[in-house]
CSV table of C-alpha atoms and ligand atoms in Angstrom, one decimal:
chain,number,residue,atom,x,y,z
I,17,MET,CA,-24.3,-13.4,-6.0
I,18,THR,CA,-20.7,-15.2,-6.2
I,19,THR,CA,-18.3,-14.2,-3.6
I,20,TYR,CA,-15.1,-14.7,-5.5
I,21,TRP,CA,-14.0,-13.3,-8.8
I,22,ASN,CA,-11.5,-16.7,-9.2
I,23,GLU,CA,-12.8,-19.1,-6.8
I,24,LYS,CA,-10.9,-21.7,-8.0
I,25,VAL,CA,-7.5,-19.8,-6.8
I,26,GLU,CA,-8.9,-17.7,-4.1
I,27,THR,CA,-10.2,-20.6,-2.1
I,28,ALA,CA,-7.4,-23.4,-3.1
I,29,SER,CA,-6.0,-25.7,-0.7
I,30,ARG,CA,-2.7,-24.8,0.7
I,31,GLU,CA,-1.3,-27.8,-1.3
I,32,GLU,CA,-2.8,-26.9,-4.6
I,33,LEU,CA,-1.3,-23.2,-4.1
I,34,GLU,CA,2.3,-24.4,-3.3
I,35,GLU,CA,2.4,-26.6,-6.1
I,36,ALA,CA,1.1,-24.1,-8.4
I,37,GLN,CA,3.8,-21.8,-6.9
I,38,TRP,CA,6.3,-24.3,-7.2
I,39,GLY,CA,5.8,-24.7,-10.9
I,40,LEU,CA,5.6,-20.9,-11.6
I,41,LEU,CA,8.8,-20.3,-9.2
I,42,GLN,CA,10.9,-22.6,-11.4
I,43,GLU,CA,10.0,-21.2,-14.5
I,44,THR,CA,10.5,-17.4,-13.1
I,45,ILE,CA,14.0,-18.3,-11.8
I,46,ARG,CA,15.0,-20.1,-15.3
I,47,TRP,CA,13.7,-17.2,-17.3
I,48,LEU,CA,15.6,-14.8,-15.2
I,49,TYR,CA,18.7,-17.0,-15.3
I,50,GLU,CA,18.7,-16.8,-19.1
I,51,HIS,CA,17.4,-13.6,-19.7
I,52,VAL,CA,18.9,-11.0,-17.3
I,53,PRO,CA,22.2,-10.5,-16.8
I,54,PHE,CA,22.1,-8.9,-13.3
I,55,TYR,CA,20.5,-12.1,-12.1
I,56,THR,CA,22.7,-14.3,-13.8
I,57,GLU,CA,25.6,-12.7,-12.1
I,58,ARG,CA,23.9,-12.6,-8.8
I,59,PHE,CA,23.4,-16.5,-8.9
I,60,HIS,CA,27.0,-16.8,-9.7
I,61,GLN,CA,28.0,-14.3,-6.8
I,62,CYS,CA,25.7,-16.4,-4.5
I,63,GLY,CA,27.4,-19.9,-5.9
I,64,ILE,CA,24.0,-21.3,-6.9
I,65,LYS,CA,22.4,-22.5,-10.2
I,66,PRO,CA,18.3,-22.8,-11.1
I,67,ASP,CA,18.9,-26.5,-10.4
I,68,ASP,CA,19.9,-26.1,-7.0
I,69,ILE,CA,16.5,-24.6,-6.2
I,70,LYS,CA,14.4,-28.0,-5.1
I,71,SER,CA,11.5,-26.8,-3.8
I,72,LEU,CA,9.8,-23.4,-2.1
I,73,GLU,CA,12.0,-23.9,1.0
I,74,ASP,CA,15.0,-23.1,-0.8
I,75,ILE,CA,13.6,-19.9,-1.4
I,76,PRO,CA,15.8,-18.2,1.3
I,77,GLN,CA,19.0,-19.2,-0.7
I,78,LEU,CA,18.0,-17.1,-3.7
I,79,PRO,CA,19.5,-13.5,-3.6
I,80,PHE,CA,17.5,-10.2,-2.8
I,81,THR,CA,16.7,-7.4,-4.9
I,82,THR,CA,16.6,-4.0,-3.5
I,83,LYS,CA,15.3,-0.7,-4.7
I,84,SER,CA,18.9,0.4,-5.2
I,85,ASP,CA,19.4,-2.5,-7.5
I,86,LEU,CA,16.5,-0.8,-9.6
I,87,ARG,CA,17.8,2.7,-9.6
I,88,TYR,CA,21.1,1.4,-10.4
I,89,HIS,CA,19.8,-0.4,-13.3
I,90,TYR,CA,17.9,2.5,-14.8
I,91,PRO,CA,16.1,2.5,-17.0
I,92,LEU,CA,15.3,-0.8,-18.0
I,93,HIS,CA,18.5,-3.3,-17.6
I,94,LEU,CA,16.3,-5.5,-15.8
I,95,CYS,CA,13.9,-5.9,-18.5
I,96,ALA,CA,13.7,-9.5,-19.6
I,97,VAL,CA,11.8,-9.1,-22.6
I,98,PRO,CA,12.8,-7.3,-25.9
I,99,THR,CA,11.4,-3.8,-26.7
I,100,GLU,CA,8.9,-4.9,-28.8
I,101,GLU,CA,7.2,-6.9,-26.4
I,102,ILE,CA,6.7,-4.0,-23.8
I,103,ALA,CA,3.0,-2.9,-23.9
I,104,LEU,CA,3.5,-0.1,-20.9
I,105,ILE,CA,5.9,1.6,-18.8
I,106,GLN,CA,5.1,2.9,-15.4
I,107,ALA,CA,7.5,4.4,-12.9
I,108,THR,CA,7.8,5.7,-9.4
I,109,ALA,CA,7.5,9.0,-8.1
I,110,GLY,CA,11.5,9.2,-7.3
I,111,THR,CA,11.5,12.2,-4.8
I,112,THR,CA,14.9,11.3,-4.3
I,113,GLY,CA,17.3,9.7,-7.0
I,114,LYS,CA,16.2,8.4,-9.9
I,115,PRO,CA,12.8,7.1,-10.5
I,116,VAL,CA,12.2,3.3,-10.7
I,117,VAL,CA,10.9,2.6,-14.5
I,118,VAL,CA,8.6,-0.6,-14.8
I,119,PRO,CA,7.8,-2.3,-18.1
I,120,TYR,CA,4.7,-4.4,-18.8
I,121,THR,CA,4.1,-6.9,-21.5
I,122,SER,CA,0.6,-7.1,-22.6
I,123,HIS,CA,0.5,-10.9,-20.6
I,124,ASP,CA,1.6,-9.0,-17.7
I,125,LEU,CA,-1.5,-6.3,-18.2
I,126,ASP,CA,-3.6,-9.2,-18.3
I,127,ARG,CA,-2.4,-10.6,-15.0
I,128,TRP,CA,-2.7,-7.0,-13.5
I,129,SER,CA,-6.3,-7.0,-14.4
I,130,GLU,CA,-7.0,-10.4,-13.1
I,131,CYS,CA,-5.7,-9.1,-9.5
I,132,MET,CA,-7.3,-6.1,-9.6
I,133,ALA,CA,-10.5,-7.7,-10.7
I,134,ARG,CA,-10.4,-10.0,-7.3
I,135,ALA,CA,-9.9,-6.9,-5.4
I,136,LEU,CA,-12.5,-5.2,-6.3
I,137,TRP,CA,-14.8,-8.3,-6.8
I,138,SER,CA,-14.2,-8.5,-3.2
I,139,ALA,CA,-15.1,-5.1,-2.2
I,140,GLY,CA,-18.6,-5.9,-3.8
I,141,ILE,CA,-18.0,-4.1,-7.2
I,142,ARG,CA,-20.1,-5.3,-10.1
I,143,SER,CA,-20.3,-4.5,-13.7
I,144,SER,CA,-23.6,-2.4,-13.0
I,145,ASP,CA,-21.2,-0.1,-10.9
I,146,ILE,CA,-20.1,3.4,-11.9
I,147,CYS,CA,-16.5,3.7,-10.7
I,148,GLN,CA,-14.8,7.1,-10.1
I,149,ASN,CA,-11.1,6.6,-10.5
I,150,ALA,CA,-9.3,9.5,-8.4
I,151,TYR,CA,-5.9,8.0,-8.3
I,152,GLY,CA,-3.6,9.6,-10.5
I,153,TYR,CA,-3.4,8.7,-14.3
I,154,GLY,CA,0.2,8.8,-15.7
I,155,LEU,CA,3.4,7.4,-14.4
I,156,PHE,CA,2.0,6.3,-11.4
I,157,SER,CA,0.6,2.8,-11.3
I,158,GLY,CA,-2.4,3.5,-9.1
I,159,GLY,CA,-4.4,5.0,-12.0
I,160,MET,CA,-3.9,2.5,-14.6
I,161,GLY,CA,-4.1,-0.5,-12.4
I,162,TYR,CA,-7.7,0.5,-10.9
I,163,HIS,CA,-8.7,1.0,-14.5
I,164,TYR,CA,-7.5,-2.1,-15.8
I,165,GLY,CA,-9.6,-4.1,-12.8
I,166,SER,CA,-12.7,-2.3,-13.2
I,167,GLN,CA,-12.7,-2.6,-17.1
I,168,ARG,CA,-12.2,-6.5,-16.4
I,169,ILE,CA,-15.4,-6.5,-14.3
I,170,GLY,CA,-17.0,-4.5,-16.9
I,171,CYS,CA,-17.9,-1.5,-15.0
I,172,ALA,CA,-18.4,2.1,-16.1
I,173,ILE,CA,-15.5,4.2,-15.4
I,174,ILE,CA,-14.8,7.9,-14.8
I,175,PRO,CA,-11.1,8.4,-15.2
I,176,THR,CA,-11.2,11.9,-13.1
I,177,SER,CA,-7.6,11.1,-11.9
I,178,THR,CA,-6.7,12.8,-8.9
I,179,GLY,CA,-7.1,16.7,-7.8
I,180,ARG,CA,-9.7,19.2,-9.0
I,181,THR,CA,-11.7,18.2,-5.8
I,182,GLU,CA,-14.8,20.3,-6.7
I,183,ARG,CA,-15.1,18.6,-10.0
I,184,GLN,CA,-14.8,15.0,-8.0
I,185,ILE,CA,-17.6,16.1,-5.8
I,186,LEU,CA,-19.7,17.7,-8.9
I,187,PHE,CA,-19.2,13.9,-10.6
I,188,LEU,CA,-19.9,12.1,-7.5
I,189,ARG,CA,-23.1,14.1,-7.4
I,190,ASP,CA,-24.1,14.3,-10.8
I,191,LEU,CA,-22.9,11.0,-12.5
I,192,GLY,CA,-24.3,8.8,-9.8
I,193,THR,CA,-20.9,7.5,-9.0
I,194,THR,CA,-21.2,4.1,-6.7
I,195,ALA,CA,-17.4,3.3,-6.0
I,196,LEU,CA,-14.7,5.7,-5.4
I,197,PHE,CA,-10.8,4.8,-6.0
I,198,CYS,CA,-8.1,7.3,-4.3
I,199,THR,CA,-5.6,7.4,-1.6
I,200,PRO,CA,-7.3,7.5,2.0
I,201,SER,CA,-6.1,11.0,2.6
I,202,TYR,CA,-7.7,12.2,-0.5
I,203,ALA,CA,-10.9,10.4,0.6
I,204,LEU,CA,-10.8,12.6,3.5
I,205,THR,CA,-10.1,15.4,1.5
I,206,ILE,CA,-13.2,15.1,-0.9
I,207,ALA,CA,-15.2,14.4,2.3
I,208,GLU,CA,-14.1,17.6,3.8
I,209,ARG,CA,-14.6,19.6,0.8
I,210,ALA,CA,-18.1,18.2,0.4
I,211,GLU,CA,-18.8,19.1,3.9
I,212,THR,CA,-18.0,23.0,3.4
I,213,LEU,CA,-19.8,22.9,0.0
I,214,GLY,CA,-23.0,21.6,1.6
I,215,VAL,CA,-22.8,18.3,-0.5
I,216,ASP,CA,-24.0,15.7,1.8
I,217,LEU,CA,-22.1,12.5,0.3
I,218,LYS,CA,-24.3,10.0,2.5
I,219,ARG,CA,-27.1,11.0,0.4
I,220,LEU,CA,-25.7,10.1,-2.8
I,221,PRO,CA,-25.8,6.6,-4.6
I,222,LEU,CA,-21.9,6.2,-3.4
I,223,ARG,CA,-21.9,3.1,-1.4
I,224,VAL,CA,-18.0,1.7,-1.6
I,225,GLY,CA,-14.5,2.7,-1.7
I,226,SER,CA,-11.3,1.3,-2.5
I,227,PHE,CA,-8.3,3.0,-1.2
I,228,GLY,CA,-4.5,2.3,-0.7
I,229,ALA,CA,-1.0,3.3,-1.9
I,230,GLU,CA,-0.1,4.9,1.8
I,231,PRO,CA,-0.4,3.5,5.0
I,232,TRP,CA,-3.5,4.1,7.1
I,233,THR,CA,-5.0,3.0,10.2
I,234,GLN,CA,-8.5,1.3,11.3
I,235,LYS,CA,-9.7,4.3,12.8
I,236,MET,CA,-9.0,6.5,9.8
I,237,LYS,CA,-11.0,3.9,7.5
I,238,LYS,CA,-13.8,3.9,10.1
I,239,GLU,CA,-13.7,7.9,9.9
I,240,ILE,CA,-13.9,7.8,6.0
I,241,GLU,CA,-17.0,5.4,6.2
I,242,GLU,CA,-18.9,7.6,8.3
I,243,ARG,CA,-18.0,10.7,6.7
I,244,MET,CA,-19.0,9.3,3.2
I,245,GLY,CA,-21.6,6.7,4.1
I,246,ILE,CA,-19.7,3.9,2.5
I,247,LYS,CA,-17.9,0.9,3.2
I,248,ALA,CA,-14.1,0.9,2.7
I,249,TYR,CA,-11.8,-1.5,1.3
I,250,GLU,CA,-8.3,-1.6,0.6
I,251,VAL,CA,-5.7,-2.7,-1.9
I,252,TYR,CA,-2.2,-3.0,-1.3
I,253,GLY,CA,0.6,-2.7,-3.9
I,254,LEU,CA,3.8,-1.1,-5.0
I,255,THR,CA,4.7,0.0,-8.6
I,256,GLU,CA,8.0,-2.2,-8.7
I,257,MET,CA,5.9,-5.5,-8.4
I,258,MET,CA,3.1,-4.7,-10.6
I,259,GLY,CA,1.0,-1.9,-8.8
I,260,PRO,CA,-2.1,-2.1,-6.6
I,261,GLY,CA,-3.5,-5.7,-6.6
I,262,VAL,CA,-0.6,-7.5,-4.5
I,263,ALA,CA,-2.9,-7.7,-1.9
I,264,PHE,CA,-6.8,-6.8,-1.1
I,265,SER,CA,-9.1,-6.9,1.7
I,266,CYS,CA,-12.4,-8.9,2.0
I,267,GLU,CA,-15.5,-8.5,3.9
I,268,ALA,CA,-13.7,-9.7,7.2
I,269,CYS,CA,-11.3,-6.7,6.8
I,270,ARG,CA,-8.3,-8.9,6.1
I,271,LEU,CA,-5.9,-8.3,3.2
I,272,HIS,CA,-5.3,-11.6,1.2
I,273,ILE,CA,-2.4,-11.9,-1.0
I,274,ASN,CA,-2.5,-12.7,-4.7
I,275,GLU,CA,-0.3,-15.8,-3.9
I,276,ASP,CA,-0.4,-17.2,-7.3
I,277,TYR,CA,1.2,-14.1,-8.6
I,278,PHE,CA,3.4,-13.0,-5.6
I,279,TYR,CA,5.3,-15.3,-3.1
I,280,PRO,CA,5.5,-13.3,0.2
I,281,GLU,CA,8.2,-13.7,3.0
I,282,VAL,CA,8.7,-11.4,6.0
I,283,ILE,CA,12.2,-11.0,7.2
I,284,ASP,CA,13.9,-9.3,9.8
I,285,PRO,CA,15.3,-5.9,8.1
I,286,VAL,CA,18.8,-6.1,10.1
I,287,THR,CA,19.6,-9.9,10.2
I,288,GLU,CA,17.7,-10.6,6.8
I,289,ARG,CA,16.5,-13.8,8.2
I,290,VAL,CA,13.1,-15.2,7.5
I,291,LEU,CA,10.7,-14.7,10.5
I,292,PRO,CA,7.9,-17.2,11.3
I,293,GLU,CA,4.1,-16.2,11.0
I,294,TRP,CA,2.9,-13.6,12.8
I,295,GLU,CA,6.0,-12.0,13.5
I,296,ARG,CA,6.6,-8.1,12.5
I,297,GLY,CA,9.2,-7.4,9.7
I,298,GLU,CA,10.0,-6.2,6.2
I,299,LEU,CA,8.0,-7.9,3.6
I,300,VAL,CA,9.6,-9.4,0.4
I,301,ILE,CA,7.9,-10.7,-2.5
I,302,THR,CA,8.9,-12.7,-5.6
I,303,ALA,CA,6.8,-12.4,-8.7
I,304,LEU,CA,5.9,-15.5,-10.1
I,305,GLN,CA,4.0,-14.6,-13.2
I,306,ARG,CA,5.9,-11.6,-14.6
I,307,GLN,CA,7.4,-11.6,-18.0
I,308,ALA,CA,8.6,-8.0,-18.5
I,309,MET,CA,10.5,-7.4,-15.2
I,310,PRO,CA,10.2,-10.5,-12.6
I,311,LEU,CA,12.0,-9.7,-9.4
I,312,LEU,CA,13.1,-12.3,-7.1
I,313,ARG,CA,13.0,-11.6,-3.3
I,314,TYR,CA,12.3,-7.9,-3.8
I,315,ARG,CA,12.9,-6.0,-0.6
I,316,THR,CA,9.5,-3.8,0.0
I,317,GLY,CA,10.5,-1.8,2.9
I,318,ASP,CA,7.0,-2.3,4.1
I,319,ILE,CA,6.5,-3.5,7.5
I,320,THR,CA,4.0,-6.3,8.0
I,321,ALA,CA,3.4,-9.8,9.5
I,322,LEU,CA,1.9,-12.6,7.3
I,323,GLY,CA,-0.2,-15.6,8.9
I,324,ARG,CA,-2.3,-18.6,7.6
I,325,ILE,CA,-5.6,-18.7,9.0
I,326,ARG,CA,-9.1,-19.9,8.0
I,327,CYS,CA,-10.5,-16.5,7.2
I,328,GLU,CA,-14.5,-15.9,7.6
I,329,CYS,CA,-14.6,-14.8,3.9
I,330,GLY,CA,-13.7,-18.4,2.9
I,331,ARG,CA,-10.2,-17.3,1.2
I,332,THR,CA,-7.3,-19.5,1.7
I,333,LEU,CA,-4.9,-17.0,0.6
I,334,THR,CA,-2.1,-15.7,3.1
I,335,VAL,CA,-3.1,-13.0,5.2
I,336,MET,CA,-0.8,-10.0,5.3
I,337,GLU,CA,-1.3,-7.4,8.3
I,338,ARG,CA,-2.1,-3.8,7.2
I,339,VAL,CA,1.0,-2.1,6.6
I,340,LEU,CA,2.5,-0.6,9.7
I,341,GLY,CA,4.9,1.7,8.2
I,342,ARG,CA,8.0,1.5,6.0
I,343,THR,CA,11.5,0.5,7.1
I,344,ASP,CA,12.6,3.8,5.7
I,345,ASP,CA,9.6,5.9,7.5
I,346,MET,CA,10.6,4.3,10.7
I,347,LEU,CA,11.5,7.2,13.2
I,348,ILE,CA,14.2,6.7,15.5
I,349,ILE,CA,13.7,9.3,18.4
I,350,SER,CA,16.3,9.1,20.9
I,351,GLY,CA,16.7,5.5,20.5
I,352,VAL,CA,12.9,4.4,20.1
I,353,ASN,CA,11.6,3.2,17.1
I,354,VAL,CA,8.4,5.0,16.2
I,355,PHE,CA,6.2,4.8,13.1
I,356,PRO,CA,4.1,7.8,12.1
I,357,SER,CA,0.9,5.5,12.0
I,358,GLN,CA,1.3,4.8,15.7
I,359,ILE,CA,1.0,8.6,16.5
I,360,GLU,CA,-1.9,8.9,14.0
I,361,ASP,CA,-3.9,6.2,16.0
I,362,ILE,CA,-3.3,8.3,19.2
I,363,LEU,CA,-4.5,11.3,17.7
I,364,LEU,CA,-7.4,9.7,16.3
I,365,GLU,CA,-8.6,8.8,20.0
I,366,PHE,CA,-9.2,12.2,20.4
I,367,GLU,CA,-12.5,13.5,19.6
I,368,GLU,CA,-11.3,17.2,19.8
I,369,THR,CA,-9.0,17.1,16.7
I,370,GLY,CA,-9.3,16.3,13.2
I,371,PRO,CA,-7.6,13.8,10.7
I,372,HIS,CA,-4.9,16.3,9.6
I,373,TYR,CA,-1.6,16.4,11.4
I,374,GLN,CA,2.0,16.7,11.0
I,375,ILE,CA,4.9,15.2,12.4
I,376,LYS,CA,8.3,17.2,12.9
I,377,VAL,CA,11.4,15.6,13.7
I,378,PHE,CA,14.2,17.9,14.7
I,379,LYS,CA,17.5,18.2,16.9
I,380,LYS,CA,17.3,19.7,20.3
I,381,GLY,CA,20.9,20.0,21.4
I,382,TYR,CA,22.4,16.6,20.7
I,383,LEU,CA,18.8,14.9,21.0
I,384,ASP,CA,16.2,13.9,18.8
I,385,SER,CA,13.0,15.5,19.3
I,386,ILE,CA,9.5,15.3,18.1
I,387,ALA,CA,6.8,17.8,17.4
I,388,VAL,CA,3.1,17.0,16.6
I,389,GLU,CA,0.8,19.4,15.0
I,390,VAL,CA,-2.8,18.6,14.7
I,391,GLU,CA,-5.6,20.4,13.6
I,392,ALA,CA,-8.5,20.7,16.2
I,393,LYS,CA,-12.0,20.8,15.5
I,394,ALA,CA,-13.5,24.0,14.8
I,395,GLU,CA,-15.6,24.0,18.2
I,396,ILE,CA,-12.8,23.1,20.3
I,397,TYR,CA,-10.4,25.6,18.8
I,398,SER,CA,-13.1,28.2,19.3
I,399,LEU,CA,-12.9,27.8,23.2
I,400,GLY,CA,-9.9,29.5,23.3
I,401,LYS,CA,-6.1,29.1,24.7
I,402,GLU,CA,-7.1,27.3,28.0
I,403,LYS,CA,-9.1,24.5,26.6
I,404,ILE,CA,-6.5,24.0,23.7
I,405,ALA,CA,-3.6,23.8,26.1
I,406,GLU,CA,-5.5,21.3,28.0
I,407,VAL,CA,-6.0,19.0,25.0
I,408,GLU,CA,-2.3,19.4,23.9
I,409,ASN,CA,-1.3,18.3,27.5
I,410,ARG,CA,-3.6,15.2,27.6
I,411,ILE,CA,-2.5,14.3,23.8
I,412,SER,CA,1.1,14.7,24.9
I,413,ALA,CA,0.6,12.6,28.2
I,414,ARG,CA,-0.9,9.8,25.8
I,415,LEU,CA,2.0,9.8,23.6
I,416,ASN,CA,4.4,9.4,26.2
I,417,GLN,CA,2.4,6.6,28.0
I,418,VAL,CA,1.8,4.4,24.7
I,419,ILE,CA,4.9,5.0,22.6
I,420,GLY,CA,7.3,6.2,25.1
I,421,ILE,CA,8.2,9.6,23.4
I,422,LYS,CA,7.7,13.2,24.5
I,423,ALA,CA,6.3,15.2,22.1
I,424,GLN,CA,5.7,18.8,21.9
I,425,VAL,CA,2.0,18.8,20.9
I,426,THR,CA,0.4,22.0,19.2
I,427,LEU,CA,-3.4,22.2,18.3
I,428,LEU,CA,-3.8,24.3,15.1
I,429,GLU,CA,-6.8,26.2,13.7
I,430,PRO,CA,-8.8,23.9,11.4
I,431,GLY,CA,-7.6,23.9,7.7
I,432,SER,CA,-4.3,25.4,8.6
I,433,ILE,CA,-2.2,22.0,7.2
I,434,PRO,CA,-1.8,21.8,3.4
I,435,ARG,CA,-4.1,19.2,2.0
I,436,SER,CA,-3.0,16.3,-0.2
I,437,GLU,CA,-4.1,15.3,-3.6
I,438,GLY,CA,-2.0,12.3,-3.6
I,439,LYS,CA,-0.1,10.7,-0.9
I,440,ALA,CA,-0.1,12.9,2.5
I,441,LYS,CA,3.1,14.2,3.8
I,442,ARG,CA,2.9,13.6,7.6
I,443,VAL,CA,6.3,13.7,8.4
I,444,ILE,CA,8.9,16.7,8.2
I,445,ASP,CA,12.4,15.4,9.2
I,446,GLU,CA,14.3,18.5,9.8
I,447,ARG,CA,17.3,16.3,11.1
I,448,LYS,CA,17.9,15.9,7.3
I,449,ARG,CA,18.3,19.4,6.4
X,4,LIG,ZN1,-10.8,-13.0,4.2
């Protein structure tokens, strides 16, 4: 069994990769300068011309692109091709303000299929697999991206989309699904409902899951693997850059970036300085092969670190750390920077609690305060008030010890936190009301 979908790219030497990236970058810069007035203007503002960029090292001279640039140029003012060349349009959820609209040419869709095929192949998915795609189909790029990738490999696809959890379980059981695609929080929702219905997922043919679209921890991954009896892989991506498929995890649990499509940098989100390997900051990506809407130095808002290592899987593609959170999710609690995933990490240390929790941030006088509500396991909840208070105090002490915040911790009855079918809503910031 071959290990790689595209061995030539996935195991290329650094020199080969950089040479390819440099050629593609020059084409992209010229394409944008000539086709997108927004970039022509940005280049003029920065006082540079395409020819001033003489190597990959000159990339920091290029202007950034931000989410507000995309919103401001709603709907398709950053599109670099005429309408007749557009094959698909996707959009971000846009909970605040206008959605970001992302066009694709058929060439873009072909490249997207390739990126996703590499990801699914790395998870051991082959043409004999039956893939249940429980990512939302529609404007959210998760559904289509996974669809194209599994289609490229030649799998059987069940496009269940998200929701209707009991039907998901019915199909997992009756159609012999071997691979499941969804958000990690929805995977847990499915696992939990299956347990209530008395369906033992571990006894079904299901053997692998590919998850992403929200930050999750190593411990949550383990929990999904144990409850479903599968091996869990991760795919990273964002609609603005294409969708899922920017990076994918390998057998050694490292996320490799599809660097022939995406040139990654990590910057300090405040000073905008490019950071050295393994230093944490905001991920910035330049699209190298997009036609419809290539973006230069797009600020993803995702916090990660990059490194070049010799991975056990044999891939040479740059490794990115699992995303720790988003620059805009980062909570500043009385001057301390806190990511919701750090809190989740601590909650998962406790055997007395389940994986469902909510973080509430509010003002107490002039101070920012934080309250953590987490569901207790049924056998703990039934032990009564004294036991509950004891666990609450231990969690609270641990949060203070590790993150340095004083949080009010409440154990809730199992099943009392609303379940998610897409991305889980973990943080309720009451300061913004
Ligand atoms: Zn690897």
